[in-house]
Short mmCIF file of C-alpha atoms in Angstrom, two decimals:
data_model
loop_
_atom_site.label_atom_id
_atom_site.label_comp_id
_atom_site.label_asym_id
_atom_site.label_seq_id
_atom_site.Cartn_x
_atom_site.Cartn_y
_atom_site.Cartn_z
CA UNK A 12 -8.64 2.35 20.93
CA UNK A 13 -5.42 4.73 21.21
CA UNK A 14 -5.73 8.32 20.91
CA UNK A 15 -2.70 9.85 18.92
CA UNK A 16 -1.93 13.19 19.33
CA UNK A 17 0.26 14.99 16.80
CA UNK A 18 2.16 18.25 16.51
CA UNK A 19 -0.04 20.52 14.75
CA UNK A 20 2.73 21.92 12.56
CA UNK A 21 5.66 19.14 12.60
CA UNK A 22 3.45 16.26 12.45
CA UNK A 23 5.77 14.47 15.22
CA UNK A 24 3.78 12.50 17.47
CA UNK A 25 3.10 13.84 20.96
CA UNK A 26 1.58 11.23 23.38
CA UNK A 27 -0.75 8.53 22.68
CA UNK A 28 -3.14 7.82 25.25
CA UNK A 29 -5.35 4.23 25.79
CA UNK A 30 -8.53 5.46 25.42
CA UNK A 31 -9.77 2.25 27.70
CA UNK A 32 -7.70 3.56 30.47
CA UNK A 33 -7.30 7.47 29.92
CA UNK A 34 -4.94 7.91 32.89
CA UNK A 35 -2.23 5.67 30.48
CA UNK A 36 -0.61 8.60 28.71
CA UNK A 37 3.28 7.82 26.93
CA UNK A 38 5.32 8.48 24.45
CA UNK A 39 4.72 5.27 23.01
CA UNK A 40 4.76 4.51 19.33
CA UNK A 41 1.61 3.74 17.70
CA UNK A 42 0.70 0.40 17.01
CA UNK A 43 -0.08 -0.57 13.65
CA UNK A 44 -0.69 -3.69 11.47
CA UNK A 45 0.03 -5.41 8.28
CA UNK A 46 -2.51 -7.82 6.30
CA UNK A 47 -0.46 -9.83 4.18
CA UNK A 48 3.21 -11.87 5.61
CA UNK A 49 4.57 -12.10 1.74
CA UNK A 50 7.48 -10.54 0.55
CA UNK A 51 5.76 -7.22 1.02
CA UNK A 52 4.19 -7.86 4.16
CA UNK A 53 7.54 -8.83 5.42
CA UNK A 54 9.32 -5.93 3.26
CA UNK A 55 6.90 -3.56 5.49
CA UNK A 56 7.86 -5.16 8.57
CA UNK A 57 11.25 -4.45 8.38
CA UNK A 58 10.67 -0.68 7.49
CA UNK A 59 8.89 -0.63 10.53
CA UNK A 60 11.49 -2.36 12.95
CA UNK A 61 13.81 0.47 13.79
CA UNK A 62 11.03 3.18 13.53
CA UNK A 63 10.46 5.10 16.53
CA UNK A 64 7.03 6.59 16.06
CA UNK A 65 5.28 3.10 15.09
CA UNK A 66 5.65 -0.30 15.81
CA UNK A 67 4.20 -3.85 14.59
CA UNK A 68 1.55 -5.09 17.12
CA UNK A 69 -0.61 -7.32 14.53
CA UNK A 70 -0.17 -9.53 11.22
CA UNK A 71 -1.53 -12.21 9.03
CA UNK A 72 -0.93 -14.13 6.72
CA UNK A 73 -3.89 -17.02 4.73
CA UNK A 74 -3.70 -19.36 7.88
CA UNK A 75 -3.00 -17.19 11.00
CA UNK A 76 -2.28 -14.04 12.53
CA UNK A 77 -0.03 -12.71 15.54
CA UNK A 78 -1.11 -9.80 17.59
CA UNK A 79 1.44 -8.60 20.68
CA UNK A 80 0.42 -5.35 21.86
CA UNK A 81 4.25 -5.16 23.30
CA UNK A 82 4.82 -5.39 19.60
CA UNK A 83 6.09 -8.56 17.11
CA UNK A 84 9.75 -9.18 17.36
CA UNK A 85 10.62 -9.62 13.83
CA UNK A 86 12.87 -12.19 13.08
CA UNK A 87 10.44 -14.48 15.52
CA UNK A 88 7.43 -13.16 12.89
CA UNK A 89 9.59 -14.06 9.74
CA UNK A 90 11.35 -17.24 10.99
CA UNK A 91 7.64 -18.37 11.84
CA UNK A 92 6.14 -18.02 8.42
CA UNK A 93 9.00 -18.88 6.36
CA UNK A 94 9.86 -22.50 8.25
CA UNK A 95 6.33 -23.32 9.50
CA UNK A 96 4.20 -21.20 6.72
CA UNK A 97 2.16 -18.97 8.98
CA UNK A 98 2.46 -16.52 11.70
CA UNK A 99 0.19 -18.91 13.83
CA UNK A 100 2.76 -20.46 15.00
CA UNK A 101 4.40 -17.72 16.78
CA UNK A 102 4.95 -17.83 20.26
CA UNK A 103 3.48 -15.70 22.17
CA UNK A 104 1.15 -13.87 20.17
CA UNK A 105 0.00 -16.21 17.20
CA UNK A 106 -3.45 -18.01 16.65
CA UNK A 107 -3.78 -20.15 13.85
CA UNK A 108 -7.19 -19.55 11.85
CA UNK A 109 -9.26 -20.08 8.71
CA UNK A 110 -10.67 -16.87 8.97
CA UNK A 111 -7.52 -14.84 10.26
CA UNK A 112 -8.38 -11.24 8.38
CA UNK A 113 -11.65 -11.62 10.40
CA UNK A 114 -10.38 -13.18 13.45
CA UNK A 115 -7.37 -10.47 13.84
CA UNK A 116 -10.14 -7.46 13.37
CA UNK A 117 -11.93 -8.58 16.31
CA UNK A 118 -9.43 -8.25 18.29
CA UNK A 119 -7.47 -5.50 17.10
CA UNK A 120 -9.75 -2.70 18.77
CA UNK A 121 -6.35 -0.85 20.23
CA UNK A 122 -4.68 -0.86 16.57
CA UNK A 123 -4.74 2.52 15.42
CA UNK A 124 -4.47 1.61 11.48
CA UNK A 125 -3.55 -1.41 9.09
CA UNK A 126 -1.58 -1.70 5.82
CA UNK A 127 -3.41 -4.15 3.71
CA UNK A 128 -0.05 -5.32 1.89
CA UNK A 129 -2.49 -7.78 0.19
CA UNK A 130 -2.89 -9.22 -3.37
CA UNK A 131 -5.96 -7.89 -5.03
CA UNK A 132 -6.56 -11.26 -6.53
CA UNK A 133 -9.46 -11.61 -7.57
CA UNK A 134 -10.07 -7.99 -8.46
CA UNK A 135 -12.63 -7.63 -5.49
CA UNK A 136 -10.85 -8.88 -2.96
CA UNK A 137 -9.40 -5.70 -1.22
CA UNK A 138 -12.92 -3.82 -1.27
CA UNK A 139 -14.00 -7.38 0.12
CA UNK A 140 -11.43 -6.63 3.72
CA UNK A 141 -12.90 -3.36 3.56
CA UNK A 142 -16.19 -4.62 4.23
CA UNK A 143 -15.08 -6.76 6.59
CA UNK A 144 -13.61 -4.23 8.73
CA UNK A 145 -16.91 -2.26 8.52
CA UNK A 146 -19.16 -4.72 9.31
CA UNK A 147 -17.00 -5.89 12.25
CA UNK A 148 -17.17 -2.41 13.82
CA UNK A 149 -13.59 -1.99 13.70
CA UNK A 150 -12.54 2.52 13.47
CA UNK A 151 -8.99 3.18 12.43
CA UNK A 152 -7.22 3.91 9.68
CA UNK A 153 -6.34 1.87 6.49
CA UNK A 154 -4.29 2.13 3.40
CA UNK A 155 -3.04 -0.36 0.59
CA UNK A 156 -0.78 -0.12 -2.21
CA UNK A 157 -3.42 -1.16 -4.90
CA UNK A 158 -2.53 -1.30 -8.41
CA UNK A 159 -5.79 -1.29 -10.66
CA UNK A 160 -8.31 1.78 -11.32
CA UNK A 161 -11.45 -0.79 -10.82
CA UNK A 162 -10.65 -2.20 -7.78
CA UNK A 163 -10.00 1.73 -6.65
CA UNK A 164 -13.89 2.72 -8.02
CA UNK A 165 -14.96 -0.54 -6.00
CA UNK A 166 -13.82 1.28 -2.82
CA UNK A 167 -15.44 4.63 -4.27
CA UNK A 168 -18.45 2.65 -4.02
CA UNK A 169 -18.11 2.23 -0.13
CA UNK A 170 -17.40 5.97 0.79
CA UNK A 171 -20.41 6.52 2.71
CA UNK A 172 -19.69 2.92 4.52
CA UNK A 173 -16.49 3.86 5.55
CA UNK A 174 -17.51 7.37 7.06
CA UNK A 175 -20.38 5.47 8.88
CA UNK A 176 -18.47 3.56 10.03
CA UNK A 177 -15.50 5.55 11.54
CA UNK A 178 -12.59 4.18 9.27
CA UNK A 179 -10.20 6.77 7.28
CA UNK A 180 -9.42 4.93 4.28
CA UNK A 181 -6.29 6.24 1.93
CA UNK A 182 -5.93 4.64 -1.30
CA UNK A 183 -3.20 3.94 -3.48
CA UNK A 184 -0.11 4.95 -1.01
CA UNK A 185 2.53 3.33 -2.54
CA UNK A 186 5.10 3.20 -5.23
CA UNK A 187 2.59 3.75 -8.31
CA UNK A 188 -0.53 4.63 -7.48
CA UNK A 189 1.33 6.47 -4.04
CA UNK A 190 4.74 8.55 -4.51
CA UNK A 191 4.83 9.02 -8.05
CA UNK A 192 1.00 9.70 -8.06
CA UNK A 193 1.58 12.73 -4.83
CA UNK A 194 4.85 13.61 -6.73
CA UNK A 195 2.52 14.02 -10.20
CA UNK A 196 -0.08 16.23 -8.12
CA UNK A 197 2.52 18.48 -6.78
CA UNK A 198 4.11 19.11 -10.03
CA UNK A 199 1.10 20.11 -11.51
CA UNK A 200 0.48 23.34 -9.12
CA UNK A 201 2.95 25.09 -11.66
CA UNK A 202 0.52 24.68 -14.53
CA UNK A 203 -2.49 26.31 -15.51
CA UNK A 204 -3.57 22.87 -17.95
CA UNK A 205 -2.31 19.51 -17.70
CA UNK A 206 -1.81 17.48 -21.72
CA UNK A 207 -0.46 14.17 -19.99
CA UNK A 208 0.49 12.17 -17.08
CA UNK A 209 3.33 9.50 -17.65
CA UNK A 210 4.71 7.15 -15.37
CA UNK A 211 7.17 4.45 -16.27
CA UNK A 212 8.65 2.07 -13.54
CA UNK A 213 11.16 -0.04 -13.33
CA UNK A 214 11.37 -2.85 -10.74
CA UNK A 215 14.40 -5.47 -10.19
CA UNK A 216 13.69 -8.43 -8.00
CA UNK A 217 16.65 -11.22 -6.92
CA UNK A 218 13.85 -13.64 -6.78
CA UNK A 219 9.96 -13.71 -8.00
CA UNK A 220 9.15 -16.13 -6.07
CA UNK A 221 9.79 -13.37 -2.84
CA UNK A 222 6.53 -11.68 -3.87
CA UNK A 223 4.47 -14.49 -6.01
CA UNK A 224 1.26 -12.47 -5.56
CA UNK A 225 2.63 -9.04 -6.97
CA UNK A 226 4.31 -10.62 -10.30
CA UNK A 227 1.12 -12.47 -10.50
CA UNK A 228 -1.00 -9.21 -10.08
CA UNK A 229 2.25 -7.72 -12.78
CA UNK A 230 0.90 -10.61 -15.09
CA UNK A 231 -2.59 -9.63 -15.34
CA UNK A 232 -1.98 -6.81 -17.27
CA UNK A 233 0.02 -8.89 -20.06
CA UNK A 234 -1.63 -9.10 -23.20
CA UNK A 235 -3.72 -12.30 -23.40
CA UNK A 236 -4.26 -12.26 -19.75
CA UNK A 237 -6.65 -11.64 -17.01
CA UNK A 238 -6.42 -11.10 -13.11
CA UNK A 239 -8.63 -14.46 -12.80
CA UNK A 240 -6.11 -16.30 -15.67
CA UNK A 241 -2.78 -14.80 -13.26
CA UNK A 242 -4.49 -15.82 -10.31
CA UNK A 243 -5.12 -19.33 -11.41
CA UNK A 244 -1.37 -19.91 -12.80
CA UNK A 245 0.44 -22.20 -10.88
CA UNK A 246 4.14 -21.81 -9.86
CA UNK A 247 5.51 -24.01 -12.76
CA UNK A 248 3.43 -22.28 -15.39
CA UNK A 249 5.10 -18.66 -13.75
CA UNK A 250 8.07 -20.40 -14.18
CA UNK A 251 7.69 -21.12 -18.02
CA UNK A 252 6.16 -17.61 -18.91
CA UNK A 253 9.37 -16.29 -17.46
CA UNK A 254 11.68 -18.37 -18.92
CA UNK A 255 10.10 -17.65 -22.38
CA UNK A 256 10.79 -13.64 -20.99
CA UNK A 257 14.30 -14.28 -19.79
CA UNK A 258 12.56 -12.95 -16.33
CA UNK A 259 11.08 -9.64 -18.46
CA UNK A 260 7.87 -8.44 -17.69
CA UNK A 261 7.24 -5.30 -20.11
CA UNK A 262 3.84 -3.88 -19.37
CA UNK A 263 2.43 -1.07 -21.46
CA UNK A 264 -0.92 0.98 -21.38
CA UNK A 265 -1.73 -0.67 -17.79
CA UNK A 266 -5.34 -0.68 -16.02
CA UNK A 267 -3.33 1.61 -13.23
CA UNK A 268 -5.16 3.72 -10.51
CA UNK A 269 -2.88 6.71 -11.28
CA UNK A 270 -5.35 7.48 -13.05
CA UNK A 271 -8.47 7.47 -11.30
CA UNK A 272 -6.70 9.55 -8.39
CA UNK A 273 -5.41 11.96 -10.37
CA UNK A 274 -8.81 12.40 -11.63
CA UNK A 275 -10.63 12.45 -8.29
CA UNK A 276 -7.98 15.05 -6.91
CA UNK A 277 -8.96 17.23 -10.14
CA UNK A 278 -5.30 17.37 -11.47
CA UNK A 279 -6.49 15.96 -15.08
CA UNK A 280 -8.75 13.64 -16.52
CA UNK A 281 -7.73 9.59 -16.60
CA UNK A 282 -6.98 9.81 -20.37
CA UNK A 283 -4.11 11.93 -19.88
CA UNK A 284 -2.38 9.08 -17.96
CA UNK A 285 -0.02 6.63 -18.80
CA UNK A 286 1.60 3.87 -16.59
CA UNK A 287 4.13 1.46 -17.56
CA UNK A 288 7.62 -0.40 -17.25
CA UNK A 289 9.43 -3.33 -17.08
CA UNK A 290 10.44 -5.98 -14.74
CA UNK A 291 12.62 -8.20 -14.53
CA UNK A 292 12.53 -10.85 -11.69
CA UNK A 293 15.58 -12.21 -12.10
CA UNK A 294 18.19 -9.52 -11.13
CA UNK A 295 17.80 -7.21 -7.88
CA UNK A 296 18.63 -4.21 -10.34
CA UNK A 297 16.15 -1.58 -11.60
CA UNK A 298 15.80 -2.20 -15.56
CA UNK A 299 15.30 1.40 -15.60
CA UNK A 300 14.75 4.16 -13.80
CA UNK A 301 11.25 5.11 -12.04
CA UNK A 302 9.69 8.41 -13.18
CA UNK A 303 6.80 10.69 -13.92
CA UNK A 304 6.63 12.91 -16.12
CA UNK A 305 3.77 15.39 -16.36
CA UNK A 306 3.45 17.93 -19.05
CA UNK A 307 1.37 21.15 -19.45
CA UNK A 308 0.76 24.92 -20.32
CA UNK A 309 1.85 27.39 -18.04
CA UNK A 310 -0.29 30.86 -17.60
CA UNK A 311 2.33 32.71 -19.80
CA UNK A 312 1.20 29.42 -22.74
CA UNK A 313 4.62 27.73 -22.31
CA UNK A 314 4.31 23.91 -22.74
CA UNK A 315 6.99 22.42 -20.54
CA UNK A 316 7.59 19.25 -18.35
CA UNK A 317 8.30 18.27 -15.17
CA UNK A 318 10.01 15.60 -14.09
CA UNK A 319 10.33 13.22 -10.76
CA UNK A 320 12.84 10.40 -11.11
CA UNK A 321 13.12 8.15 -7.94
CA UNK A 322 17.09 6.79 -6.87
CA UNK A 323 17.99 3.52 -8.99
CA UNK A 324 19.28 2.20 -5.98
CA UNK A 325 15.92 2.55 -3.79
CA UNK A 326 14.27 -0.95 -4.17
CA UNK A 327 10.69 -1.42 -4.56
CA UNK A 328 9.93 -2.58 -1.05
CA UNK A 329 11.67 1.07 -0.06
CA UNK A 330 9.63 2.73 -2.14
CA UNK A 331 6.21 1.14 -1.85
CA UNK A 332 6.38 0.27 2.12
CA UNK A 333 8.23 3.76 3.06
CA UNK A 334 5.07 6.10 1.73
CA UNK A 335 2.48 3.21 2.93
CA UNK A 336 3.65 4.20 6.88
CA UNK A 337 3.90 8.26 5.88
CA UNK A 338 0.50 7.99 4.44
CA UNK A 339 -0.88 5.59 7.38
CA UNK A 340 1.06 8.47 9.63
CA UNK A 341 -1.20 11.47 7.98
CA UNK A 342 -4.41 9.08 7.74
CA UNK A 343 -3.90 8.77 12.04
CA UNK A 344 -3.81 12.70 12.16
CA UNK A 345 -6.92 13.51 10.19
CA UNK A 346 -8.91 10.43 11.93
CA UNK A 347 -8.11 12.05 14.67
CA UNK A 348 -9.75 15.20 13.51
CA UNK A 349 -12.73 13.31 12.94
CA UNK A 350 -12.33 13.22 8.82
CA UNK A 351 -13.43 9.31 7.83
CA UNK A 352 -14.24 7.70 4.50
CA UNK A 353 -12.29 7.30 1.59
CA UNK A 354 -9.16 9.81 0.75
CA UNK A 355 -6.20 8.77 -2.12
CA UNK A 356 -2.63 9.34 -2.07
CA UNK A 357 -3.05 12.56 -4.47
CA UNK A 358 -5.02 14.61 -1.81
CA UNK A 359 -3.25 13.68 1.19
CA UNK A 360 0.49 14.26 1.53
CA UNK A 361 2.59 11.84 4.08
CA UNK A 362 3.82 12.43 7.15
CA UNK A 363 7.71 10.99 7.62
CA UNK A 364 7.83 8.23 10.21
CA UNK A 365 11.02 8.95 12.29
#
C-alpha cells in the first residue's frame, strides 16, 4: 500500500512513499483505478491522462482488467476494449477474467483508491463491489457517481463494514448526487431554514450508445419503468423508446440521492428535494442548463434563493469524472488520517487534482 502525504493547508500532494519498501519515497502521482471501461470509465480515463498528481494503474471492464503499476497508456486501454471488447487483451498489463472486479482487488494492494464508474444495475449491485472489496481485505479509498437514494441507504447499511475494514468510502461524487449536491450544502450556510432543494440537469450526448448503461439507469426512472425492466431492454428496444422520444428523455420527481445526502449532512430533510431534467441522446448539446437552486429564510426572515448554474459548454463526462478524482483526492487525505467508513459528497469538499 502507498502512503500519500498531503499539504496540510494546500492539499497538494507531497511524497508518496511504498509502504512495502519505506526507503522508496517520490514525487510520484498516486495510483488510482476505475471499475467500469464504458463511456464513463473511459470519459474518467482521459481526465486522468494529463493529470499530474494521479495516474491510471488499474481497470476493468465485464471480461477483464489491466493493472500496470507504471500506469495504463490510454489509447492502448481504449483501442483494446473498443476493437477486441475488453481490457484483457492489453499488452502488458491485461488478464482476461470472469470474475475481473474480484480478480483486480486481489491484486491491487498498492492502489490507493478506485472510482467505481459502474452501472448500478440491478439496484444492489454497487453495495454488492463494496462487499467485495471488504471481504477481500482490500483498505483504500472508494467513490462512485451513484444516482438513486436506495442504493445510497444500501451502503448506509455497511458503515460499520467499511470502518472495519479500513476503506474510506465517499458517496455520490459526481455531477448530481456530487457538485450540485456540495454546491447545494454550501449555499445553505447563508440560511438559518432551508423550504427546498431543486436541481434540474440537462445532459446532451452525440451518441447513447457511448454510455448504454447510464441512459439505461436514465430509463428507470421513466414512468412505467423499473431498474430491473431498463436493465433487461435490449439495444433495439432502446432504440424504439428513443425514436418514439426523438432522443428526449424528460425525467421528473426522480428516486435521486440528493436527497438522502443532503439529509445525512443535516442541510434539510429529503422532502425538500427535487431532481430532474432532460436528455437528449442525440445531440452533444445541453437541452438546458444544469442548476440548483436552494431556497430559504435568512436570520433577518428574508426568503431568498441561491443559485449554482454549471457552464453549458462543460459536458457531462467533465462534470461527473472531474469531482469523482477531487473527491477520491480528499477521500486519500482523510484515510490517511485514519477516518474510514462511509462519508457523501455533501460533508466532504474536493480537493483539485492538478
Amino acid at each position: 500500500m502507498f502512503e500519500v502525504v498531503m499539504d496540510s493547508l494546500t492539499g497538494e500532494v507531497k511524497h508518496v512513499t511504498n509502504l512495502a519498501n519505506p526507503l522508496q519515497t517520490s514525487n510520484q502521482p498516486i495510483p488510482v483505478g476505475v471499475l467500469g471501461f464504458g463511456g464513463l470509465g473511459q470519459a474518467a480515463a482521459r481526465v486522468l491522462a494529463p493529470k499530474q498528481q494521479m495516474k491510471l494503474v488499474a481497470a476493468a471492464d465485464q471480461k477483464g482488467f489491466a493493472l500496470n503499476p507504471e500506469g495504463l497508456d490510454l489509447q492502448s486501454a481504449i483501442a483494446a476494449y473498443k476493437t477486441q471488447g475488453s481490457l484483457g487483451y492489453l499488452d502488458p498489463g491485461g488478464t482476461l477474467s470472469t470474475q475481473s472486479i474480484a480478480d483486480l482487488i486481489q491484486q491491487s494492494q498498492n492502489v490507493a483508491g478506485f472510482f467505481l464508474a459502474l452501472p448500478n444495475l440491478p439496484n444492489t449491485f454497487m453495495a454488492s463491489v463494496a462487499k467485495q472489496f471488504i471481504d477481500l481485505g482490500w483498505k483504500g479509498v472508494l467513490i462512485d457517481a451513484i444516482k438513486r437514494t436506495s442504493a445510497v441507504e444500501q451502503l448506509v447499511d455497511l458503515r460499520a463494514e467499511l470502518a472495519a475494514a479500513g476503506i474510506t468510502y465517499v458517496t455520490g461524487c459526481g455531477a448530481t448526487p456530487g457538485l450540485l449536491t456540495a454546491a447545494a450544502a454550501l449555499a445553505a450556510q447563508s440560511y438559518a431554514e432551508i423550504h427546498q432543494v431543486k436541481i434540474t440537469f440537462g445532459v446532451g450526448i452525440a451518441n447513447w450508445e457511448a454510455y448504454r448503461a447510464t441512459i439505461r439507469e436514465d430509463i428507470a426512472h421513466l414512468p412505467g419503468y423499473t431498474v430491473e425492466t431498463a436493465k433487461a431492454m435490449t439495444d433495439a428496444e432502446v432504440e424504439a423508446l428513443l425514436d418514439k422520444t426523438n432522443g428526449i428523455l424528460s425525467l421528473e420527481d426522480m428516486e435521486h440521492a440528493d436527497d438522502i445526502i443532503l439529509e445525512m449532512a443535516g442541510i434539510c430533510g429529503r422532502d425538500h428535494v427535487t431532481v430532474g431534467g432532460v436528455v437528449d441522446t442525440r445531440n452533444p448539446k445541453k437541452p438546458l442548463s444544469t442548476n440548483v437552486q436552494l431556497t430559504g429564510r435568512t436570520f433577518e426572515g428574508k426568503i431568498s434563493t441561491h443559485t449554482f448554474t454549471l457552464g453549458d459548454e462543460t459536458s457531462m463526462a467533465a462534470n461527473v469524472c472531474g469531482p469523482a478524482f477531487g473527491y477520491l483526492k480528499a477521500g486519500i487525505a482523510l484515510h490517511q488520517q485514519g477516518l474510514c467508513g462511509l462519508l457523501t459528497s455533501a460533508q466532504v469538499m474536493p480537493h483539485f487534482v492538478s
